[in-house]
Short mmCIF file of N, CA and C in Angstrom, two decimals:
data_model
loop_
_atom_site.label_atom_id
_atom_site.label_comp_id
_atom_site.label_asym_id
_atom_site.label_seq_id
_atom_site.Cartn_x
_atom_site.Cartn_y
_atom_site.Cartn_z
N UNK A 1 91.13 96.01 175.78
CA UNK A 1 91.19 97.00 174.74
C UNK A 1 92.64 97.13 174.27
N UNK A 2 92.80 97.26 172.97
CA UNK A 2 94.12 97.39 172.36
C UNK A 2 94.23 98.77 171.73
N UNK A 3 95.38 99.39 171.92
CA UNK A 3 95.64 100.74 171.41
C UNK A 3 96.91 100.67 170.58
N UNK A 4 96.80 100.95 169.27
CA UNK A 4 97.99 100.97 168.41
C UNK A 4 98.38 102.40 168.16
N UNK A 5 99.54 102.80 168.66
CA UNK A 5 100.06 104.16 168.52
C UNK A 5 100.89 104.28 167.25
N UNK A 6 100.75 105.40 166.55
CA UNK A 6 101.50 105.61 165.31
C UNK A 6 101.22 104.48 164.35
N UNK A 7 99.96 104.21 164.11
CA UNK A 7 99.54 102.97 163.46
C UNK A 7 99.95 102.82 162.00
N UNK A 8 100.08 103.92 161.25
CA UNK A 8 100.44 103.78 159.84
C UNK A 8 99.48 102.84 159.13
N UNK A 9 100.00 101.75 158.58
CA UNK A 9 99.17 100.78 157.87
C UNK A 9 98.28 99.96 158.81
N UNK A 10 98.59 99.96 160.09
CA UNK A 10 97.73 99.31 161.08
C UNK A 10 97.83 97.81 161.17
N UNK A 11 98.92 97.21 160.69
CA UNK A 11 99.00 95.76 160.64
C UNK A 11 98.89 95.07 162.00
N UNK A 12 99.58 95.54 163.06
CA UNK A 12 99.40 94.87 164.36
C UNK A 12 97.96 94.93 164.86
N UNK A 13 97.30 96.07 164.69
CA UNK A 13 95.91 96.20 165.11
C UNK A 13 94.98 95.34 164.29
N UNK A 14 95.23 95.24 163.00
CA UNK A 14 94.43 94.37 162.12
C UNK A 14 94.58 92.92 162.56
N UNK A 15 95.80 92.52 162.85
CA UNK A 15 96.04 91.15 163.32
C UNK A 15 95.27 90.90 164.62
N UNK A 16 95.32 91.86 165.55
CA UNK A 16 94.59 91.72 166.81
C UNK A 16 93.09 91.60 166.57
N UNK A 17 92.58 92.35 165.63
CA UNK A 17 91.16 92.28 165.28
C UNK A 17 90.81 90.90 164.74
N UNK A 18 91.63 90.39 163.85
CA UNK A 18 91.38 89.07 163.27
C UNK A 18 91.49 87.96 164.30
N UNK A 19 92.24 88.22 165.37
CA UNK A 19 92.39 87.24 166.44
C UNK A 19 91.33 87.38 167.52
N UNK A 20 90.38 88.33 167.35
CA UNK A 20 89.25 88.41 168.26
C UNK A 20 89.29 89.50 169.31
N UNK A 21 90.12 90.50 169.16
CA UNK A 21 90.14 91.60 170.14
C UNK A 21 88.76 92.26 170.20
N UNK A 22 88.35 92.65 171.38
CA UNK A 22 87.02 93.26 171.56
C UNK A 22 86.99 94.70 171.07
N UNK A 23 88.04 95.47 171.37
CA UNK A 23 88.11 96.89 170.99
C UNK A 23 89.52 97.23 170.55
N UNK A 24 89.62 97.95 169.45
CA UNK A 24 90.92 98.40 168.96
C UNK A 24 90.83 99.88 168.65
N UNK A 25 91.81 100.62 169.15
CA UNK A 25 91.94 102.05 168.84
C UNK A 25 93.20 102.22 168.00
N UNK A 26 93.02 102.77 166.79
CA UNK A 26 94.15 103.08 165.91
C UNK A 26 94.43 104.58 166.05
N UNK A 27 95.68 104.95 166.29
CA UNK A 27 96.06 106.36 166.41
C UNK A 27 97.23 106.65 165.51
N UNK A 28 97.16 107.78 164.83
CA UNK A 28 98.31 108.30 164.08
C UNK A 28 98.30 109.81 164.19
N UNK A 29 99.45 110.42 164.02
CA UNK A 29 99.56 111.87 164.11
C UNK A 29 98.72 112.56 163.05
N UNK A 30 98.79 112.05 161.83
CA UNK A 30 98.12 112.67 160.69
C UNK A 30 96.81 111.98 160.33
N UNK A 31 95.76 112.75 160.18
CA UNK A 31 94.47 112.21 159.75
C UNK A 31 94.58 111.61 158.35
N UNK A 32 95.47 112.17 157.53
CA UNK A 32 95.65 111.65 156.17
C UNK A 32 96.17 110.22 156.18
N UNK A 33 97.01 109.89 157.12
CA UNK A 33 97.52 108.52 157.23
C UNK A 33 96.37 107.57 157.53
N UNK A 34 95.51 107.98 158.46
CA UNK A 34 94.35 107.15 158.78
C UNK A 34 93.44 106.98 157.57
N UNK A 35 93.17 108.08 156.87
CA UNK A 35 92.26 108.03 155.73
C UNK A 35 92.84 107.28 154.54
N UNK A 36 94.13 107.47 154.28
CA UNK A 36 94.73 106.92 153.06
C UNK A 36 95.41 105.56 153.25
N UNK A 37 95.79 105.21 154.48
CA UNK A 37 96.49 103.95 154.72
C UNK A 37 95.74 103.02 155.66
N UNK A 38 95.48 103.50 156.88
CA UNK A 38 94.92 102.63 157.91
C UNK A 38 93.53 102.13 157.56
N UNK A 39 92.60 103.05 157.30
CA UNK A 39 91.22 102.65 157.03
C UNK A 39 91.12 101.77 155.78
N UNK A 40 91.80 102.10 154.66
CA UNK A 40 91.75 101.17 153.53
C UNK A 40 92.31 99.78 153.86
N UNK A 41 93.37 99.72 154.68
CA UNK A 41 93.91 98.41 155.07
C UNK A 41 92.94 97.64 155.94
N UNK A 42 92.29 98.33 156.87
CA UNK A 42 91.28 97.66 157.70
C UNK A 42 90.13 97.19 156.81
N UNK A 43 89.68 98.04 155.90
CA UNK A 43 88.62 97.66 154.97
C UNK A 43 88.98 96.41 154.18
N UNK A 44 90.23 96.32 153.75
CA UNK A 44 90.66 95.21 152.90
C UNK A 44 90.90 93.92 153.67
N UNK A 45 91.22 94.02 154.95
CA UNK A 45 91.68 92.84 155.69
C UNK A 45 90.77 92.36 156.80
N UNK A 46 89.81 93.18 157.21
CA UNK A 46 88.90 92.76 158.27
C UNK A 46 87.54 92.49 157.65
N UNK A 47 87.12 91.22 157.67
CA UNK A 47 85.82 90.88 157.07
C UNK A 47 84.69 91.70 157.68
N UNK A 48 83.76 92.09 156.87
CA UNK A 48 82.55 92.82 157.25
C UNK A 48 82.79 94.23 157.74
N UNK A 49 84.00 94.74 157.58
CA UNK A 49 84.27 96.10 158.01
C UNK A 49 84.34 97.00 156.79
N UNK A 50 83.43 97.94 156.67
CA UNK A 50 83.45 98.91 155.58
C UNK A 50 83.06 100.26 156.16
N UNK A 51 83.97 101.19 156.12
CA UNK A 51 83.65 102.52 156.66
C UNK A 51 84.40 103.59 155.88
N UNK A 52 83.74 104.64 155.51
CA UNK A 52 84.38 105.69 154.75
C UNK A 52 84.98 106.80 155.62
N UNK A 53 84.58 106.92 156.88
CA UNK A 53 84.96 108.09 157.67
C UNK A 53 85.59 107.65 159.00
N UNK A 54 86.03 108.64 159.78
CA UNK A 54 86.66 108.40 161.07
C UNK A 54 85.58 108.38 162.16
N UNK A 55 84.93 107.26 162.31
CA UNK A 55 83.94 107.12 163.37
C UNK A 55 83.94 105.70 163.88
N UNK A 56 83.25 105.46 164.99
CA UNK A 56 83.24 104.13 165.60
C UNK A 56 82.40 103.19 164.77
N UNK A 57 82.83 101.96 164.69
CA UNK A 57 82.05 100.93 164.02
C UNK A 57 82.31 99.60 164.67
N UNK A 58 81.42 98.65 164.43
CA UNK A 58 81.62 97.28 164.87
C UNK A 58 81.57 96.38 163.65
N UNK A 59 82.50 95.43 163.58
CA UNK A 59 82.43 94.46 162.50
C UNK A 59 81.63 93.26 162.99
N UNK A 60 81.30 92.34 162.10
CA UNK A 60 80.45 91.19 162.46
C UNK A 60 81.04 90.35 163.58
N UNK A 61 82.35 90.33 163.68
CA UNK A 61 83.00 89.55 164.73
C UNK A 61 82.79 90.19 166.11
N UNK A 62 82.23 91.39 166.15
CA UNK A 62 81.99 92.06 167.43
C UNK A 62 83.08 93.02 167.85
N UNK A 63 84.11 93.14 167.07
CA UNK A 63 85.20 94.05 167.41
C UNK A 63 84.77 95.50 167.18
N UNK A 64 84.96 96.31 168.18
CA UNK A 64 84.70 97.75 168.06
C UNK A 64 85.99 98.43 167.64
N UNK A 65 85.94 99.22 166.57
CA UNK A 65 87.14 99.83 166.01
C UNK A 65 86.98 101.35 166.00
N UNK A 66 88.02 102.04 166.49
CA UNK A 66 88.05 103.50 166.54
C UNK A 66 89.32 103.99 165.85
N UNK A 67 89.25 105.21 165.32
CA UNK A 67 90.41 105.85 164.70
C UNK A 67 90.56 107.24 165.30
N UNK A 68 91.80 107.60 165.68
CA UNK A 68 92.08 108.89 166.29
C UNK A 68 93.32 109.51 165.66
N UNK A 69 93.24 110.79 165.33
CA UNK A 69 94.40 111.52 164.80
C UNK A 69 94.79 112.59 165.81
N UNK A 70 96.09 112.75 166.02
CA UNK A 70 96.59 113.78 166.92
C UNK A 70 97.93 113.39 167.50
N UNK A 71 98.54 114.36 168.20
CA UNK A 71 99.87 114.09 168.77
C UNK A 71 99.75 113.46 170.15
N UNK A 72 100.85 112.91 170.62
CA UNK A 72 100.86 112.17 171.88
C UNK A 72 100.62 113.06 173.09
N UNK A 73 100.82 114.36 172.96
CA UNK A 73 100.57 115.27 174.09
C UNK A 73 99.09 115.45 174.36
N UNK A 74 98.27 115.35 173.32
CA UNK A 74 96.87 115.69 173.43
C UNK A 74 95.89 114.56 173.12
N UNK A 75 96.36 113.47 172.54
CA UNK A 75 95.44 112.45 172.03
C UNK A 75 94.59 111.83 173.12
N UNK A 76 95.11 111.73 174.34
CA UNK A 76 94.34 111.11 175.42
C UNK A 76 93.04 111.86 175.70
N UNK A 77 92.99 113.15 175.35
CA UNK A 77 91.78 113.94 175.56
C UNK A 77 90.66 113.54 174.60
N UNK A 78 91.01 112.87 173.51
CA UNK A 78 90.01 112.43 172.53
C UNK A 78 89.50 111.02 172.79
N UNK A 79 90.22 110.27 173.58
CA UNK A 79 89.87 108.88 173.79
C UNK A 79 88.71 108.76 174.76
N UNK A 80 87.61 108.15 174.34
CA UNK A 80 86.41 108.11 175.19
C UNK A 80 86.62 107.38 176.50
N UNK A 81 87.42 106.32 176.52
CA UNK A 81 87.61 105.58 177.76
C UNK A 81 88.43 106.40 178.76
N UNK A 82 89.32 107.25 178.30
CA UNK A 82 90.08 108.10 179.21
C UNK A 82 89.19 109.19 179.77
N UNK A 83 88.37 109.81 178.93
CA UNK A 83 87.47 110.87 179.39
C UNK A 83 86.52 110.34 180.45
N UNK A 84 85.93 109.18 180.24
CA UNK A 84 84.98 108.63 181.20
C UNK A 84 85.65 108.26 182.50
N UNK A 85 86.82 107.66 182.43
CA UNK A 85 87.50 107.20 183.63
C UNK A 85 88.06 108.37 184.42
N UNK A 86 88.58 109.40 183.74
CA UNK A 86 89.13 110.54 184.45
C UNK A 86 88.07 111.27 185.27
N UNK A 87 86.80 111.12 184.92
CA UNK A 87 85.73 111.77 185.67
C UNK A 87 85.41 111.01 186.95
N UNK A 88 85.76 109.73 187.00
CA UNK A 88 85.45 108.88 188.14
C UNK A 88 86.63 108.85 189.11
N UNK A 89 86.32 109.04 190.37
CA UNK A 89 87.35 108.95 191.39
C UNK A 89 87.33 107.57 192.03
N UNK A 90 88.50 107.08 192.37
CA UNK A 90 88.60 105.86 193.14
C UNK A 90 88.22 106.22 194.57
N UNK A 91 87.13 105.66 195.06
CA UNK A 91 86.59 106.02 196.37
C UNK A 91 87.58 105.72 197.49
N UNK A 92 88.31 104.62 197.39
CA UNK A 92 89.21 104.24 198.47
C UNK A 92 90.43 105.14 198.58
N UNK A 93 90.93 105.65 197.45
CA UNK A 93 92.15 106.47 197.49
C UNK A 93 91.89 107.94 197.22
N UNK A 94 90.73 108.27 196.63
CA UNK A 94 90.44 109.65 196.28
C UNK A 94 91.17 110.11 195.03
N UNK A 95 91.83 109.18 194.33
CA UNK A 95 92.58 109.52 193.12
C UNK A 95 91.75 109.23 191.88
N UNK A 96 92.07 109.95 190.81
CA UNK A 96 91.43 109.69 189.53
C UNK A 96 91.92 108.34 189.02
N UNK A 97 90.98 107.53 188.53
CA UNK A 97 91.33 106.22 188.00
C UNK A 97 92.06 106.35 186.67
N UNK A 98 92.95 105.41 186.42
CA UNK A 98 93.67 105.38 185.15
C UNK A 98 92.81 104.72 184.07
N UNK A 99 93.21 104.93 182.84
CA UNK A 99 92.52 104.32 181.70
C UNK A 99 92.74 102.82 181.73
N UNK A 100 91.92 102.12 181.00
CA UNK A 100 91.97 100.66 180.99
C UNK A 100 92.38 100.13 179.63
N UNK A 101 93.62 100.30 179.27
CA UNK A 101 94.15 99.79 178.01
C UNK A 101 94.99 98.57 178.33
N UNK A 102 94.56 97.41 177.88
CA UNK A 102 95.25 96.17 178.21
C UNK A 102 96.56 96.01 177.44
N UNK A 103 96.55 96.40 176.17
CA UNK A 103 97.73 96.24 175.32
C UNK A 103 97.93 97.50 174.50
N UNK A 104 99.17 98.00 174.48
CA UNK A 104 99.55 99.11 173.61
C UNK A 104 100.58 98.56 172.62
N UNK A 105 100.32 98.76 171.34
CA UNK A 105 101.20 98.29 170.28
C UNK A 105 101.85 99.47 169.59
N UNK A 106 103.15 99.35 169.29
CA UNK A 106 103.87 100.39 168.56
C UNK A 106 104.91 99.72 167.68
N UNK A 107 105.03 100.19 166.45
CA UNK A 107 106.07 99.69 165.55
C UNK A 107 106.57 100.86 164.72
N UNK A 108 107.85 101.16 164.85
CA UNK A 108 108.46 102.26 164.10
C UNK A 108 107.75 103.59 164.36
N UNK A 109 107.49 103.88 165.62
CA UNK A 109 106.74 105.10 165.96
C UNK A 109 107.60 106.25 166.40
N UNK A 110 108.77 106.00 166.93
CA UNK A 110 109.59 107.08 167.48
C UNK A 110 110.68 107.47 166.48
N UNK A 111 110.59 108.71 165.99
CA UNK A 111 111.59 109.20 165.05
C UNK A 111 112.45 110.29 165.66
N UNK A 112 112.13 110.70 166.88
CA UNK A 112 112.88 111.76 167.54
C UNK A 112 112.94 111.47 169.03
N UNK A 113 114.10 111.63 169.61
CA UNK A 113 114.27 111.41 171.04
C UNK A 113 113.43 112.40 171.86
N UNK A 114 113.12 113.54 171.27
CA UNK A 114 112.33 114.56 171.96
C UNK A 114 110.87 114.12 172.14
N UNK A 115 110.43 113.14 171.37
CA UNK A 115 109.05 112.66 171.47
C UNK A 115 108.88 111.63 172.60
N UNK A 116 109.97 111.08 173.09
CA UNK A 116 109.88 110.00 174.08
C UNK A 116 109.16 110.39 175.37
N UNK A 117 109.40 111.57 175.96
CA UNK A 117 108.66 111.92 177.18
C UNK A 117 107.15 111.98 176.95
N UNK A 118 106.72 112.46 175.79
CA UNK A 118 105.29 112.52 175.48
C UNK A 118 104.71 111.11 175.32
N UNK A 119 105.45 110.25 174.68
CA UNK A 119 105.02 108.87 174.52
C UNK A 119 104.90 108.19 175.89
N UNK A 120 105.87 108.39 176.73
CA UNK A 120 105.86 107.80 178.08
C UNK A 120 104.65 108.28 178.88
N UNK A 121 104.36 109.56 178.83
CA UNK A 121 103.22 110.10 179.56
C UNK A 121 101.90 109.54 179.03
N UNK A 122 101.80 109.40 177.72
CA UNK A 122 100.58 108.84 177.13
C UNK A 122 100.39 107.39 177.57
N UNK A 123 101.45 106.62 177.55
CA UNK A 123 101.36 105.22 177.99
C UNK A 123 100.90 105.16 179.44
N UNK A 124 101.46 106.00 180.29
CA UNK A 124 101.06 106.02 181.70
C UNK A 124 99.58 106.36 181.87
N UNK A 125 99.05 107.26 181.04
CA UNK A 125 97.65 107.66 181.14
C UNK A 125 96.70 106.59 180.62
N UNK A 126 97.17 105.76 179.70
CA UNK A 126 96.26 104.86 179.01
C UNK A 126 96.34 103.40 179.43
N UNK A 127 97.43 102.98 180.01
CA UNK A 127 97.61 101.55 180.27
C UNK A 127 96.97 101.13 181.60
N UNK A 128 96.46 99.93 181.65
CA UNK A 128 95.91 99.38 182.88
C UNK A 128 97.05 99.09 183.83
N UNK A 129 97.07 99.73 184.99
CA UNK A 129 98.21 99.58 185.91
C UNK A 129 98.47 98.15 186.37
N UNK A 130 97.43 97.38 186.60
CA UNK A 130 97.62 96.06 187.20
C UNK A 130 98.14 95.01 186.21
N UNK A 131 97.76 95.11 184.94
CA UNK A 131 98.16 94.05 184.01
C UNK A 131 98.41 94.52 182.58
N UNK A 132 98.34 95.81 182.31
CA UNK A 132 98.56 96.30 180.96
C UNK A 132 100.01 96.11 180.53
N UNK A 133 100.19 95.96 179.23
CA UNK A 133 101.53 95.75 178.68
C UNK A 133 101.67 96.55 177.40
N UNK A 134 102.88 97.05 177.15
CA UNK A 134 103.17 97.79 175.92
C UNK A 134 104.25 97.04 175.15
N UNK A 135 104.01 96.87 173.85
CA UNK A 135 104.99 96.23 172.97
C UNK A 135 105.47 97.28 171.97
N UNK A 136 106.79 97.45 171.90
CA UNK A 136 107.37 98.44 170.98
C UNK A 136 108.43 97.76 170.12
N UNK A 137 108.32 97.97 168.81
CA UNK A 137 109.34 97.50 167.87
C UNK A 137 109.95 98.72 167.20
N UNK A 138 111.28 98.74 167.11
CA UNK A 138 111.95 99.89 166.51
C UNK A 138 113.27 99.46 165.89
N UNK A 139 113.75 100.27 164.97
CA UNK A 139 115.06 100.04 164.40
C UNK A 139 116.13 100.46 165.40
N UNK A 140 117.26 99.84 165.30
CA UNK A 140 118.38 100.23 166.16
C UNK A 140 119.03 101.51 165.63
N UNK A 141 119.08 101.67 164.31
CA UNK A 141 119.69 102.85 163.70
C UNK A 141 118.78 103.39 162.62
N UNK A 142 118.66 104.70 162.57
CA UNK A 142 117.94 105.38 161.48
C UNK A 142 118.96 106.11 160.63
N UNK A 143 118.75 106.12 159.34
CA UNK A 143 119.69 106.77 158.43
C UNK A 143 119.09 108.03 157.86
#
């Protein structure tokens, strides 16, 4: 599963979809960004994907696509895979299992140093501990 944080136009997630990802979650702080940028871009670039609203869909290639709006402090509560996994305990350790996000993508997502602790906590809650990886692209200087 791939999770694109602060997706904006959603280009990394769209590329992953075109390359055969099974599940992609697009997240942005503002629902308007998803409605006005992300979903139209997915509609235009992913064959057989047409959706007017923020709900789960599958395109012909089999990719399951989700859209989520909210801040990094609370968004994990909306993600279905986190909700299901948090209910299950690891029998051997008695600990709550972590989410199973194989890849987290981010590009130009951090605009404030104060947001970094929330981003870090979200990544910890969502990434697969054994093999998950996060890719972040950012500018060195903002003007």
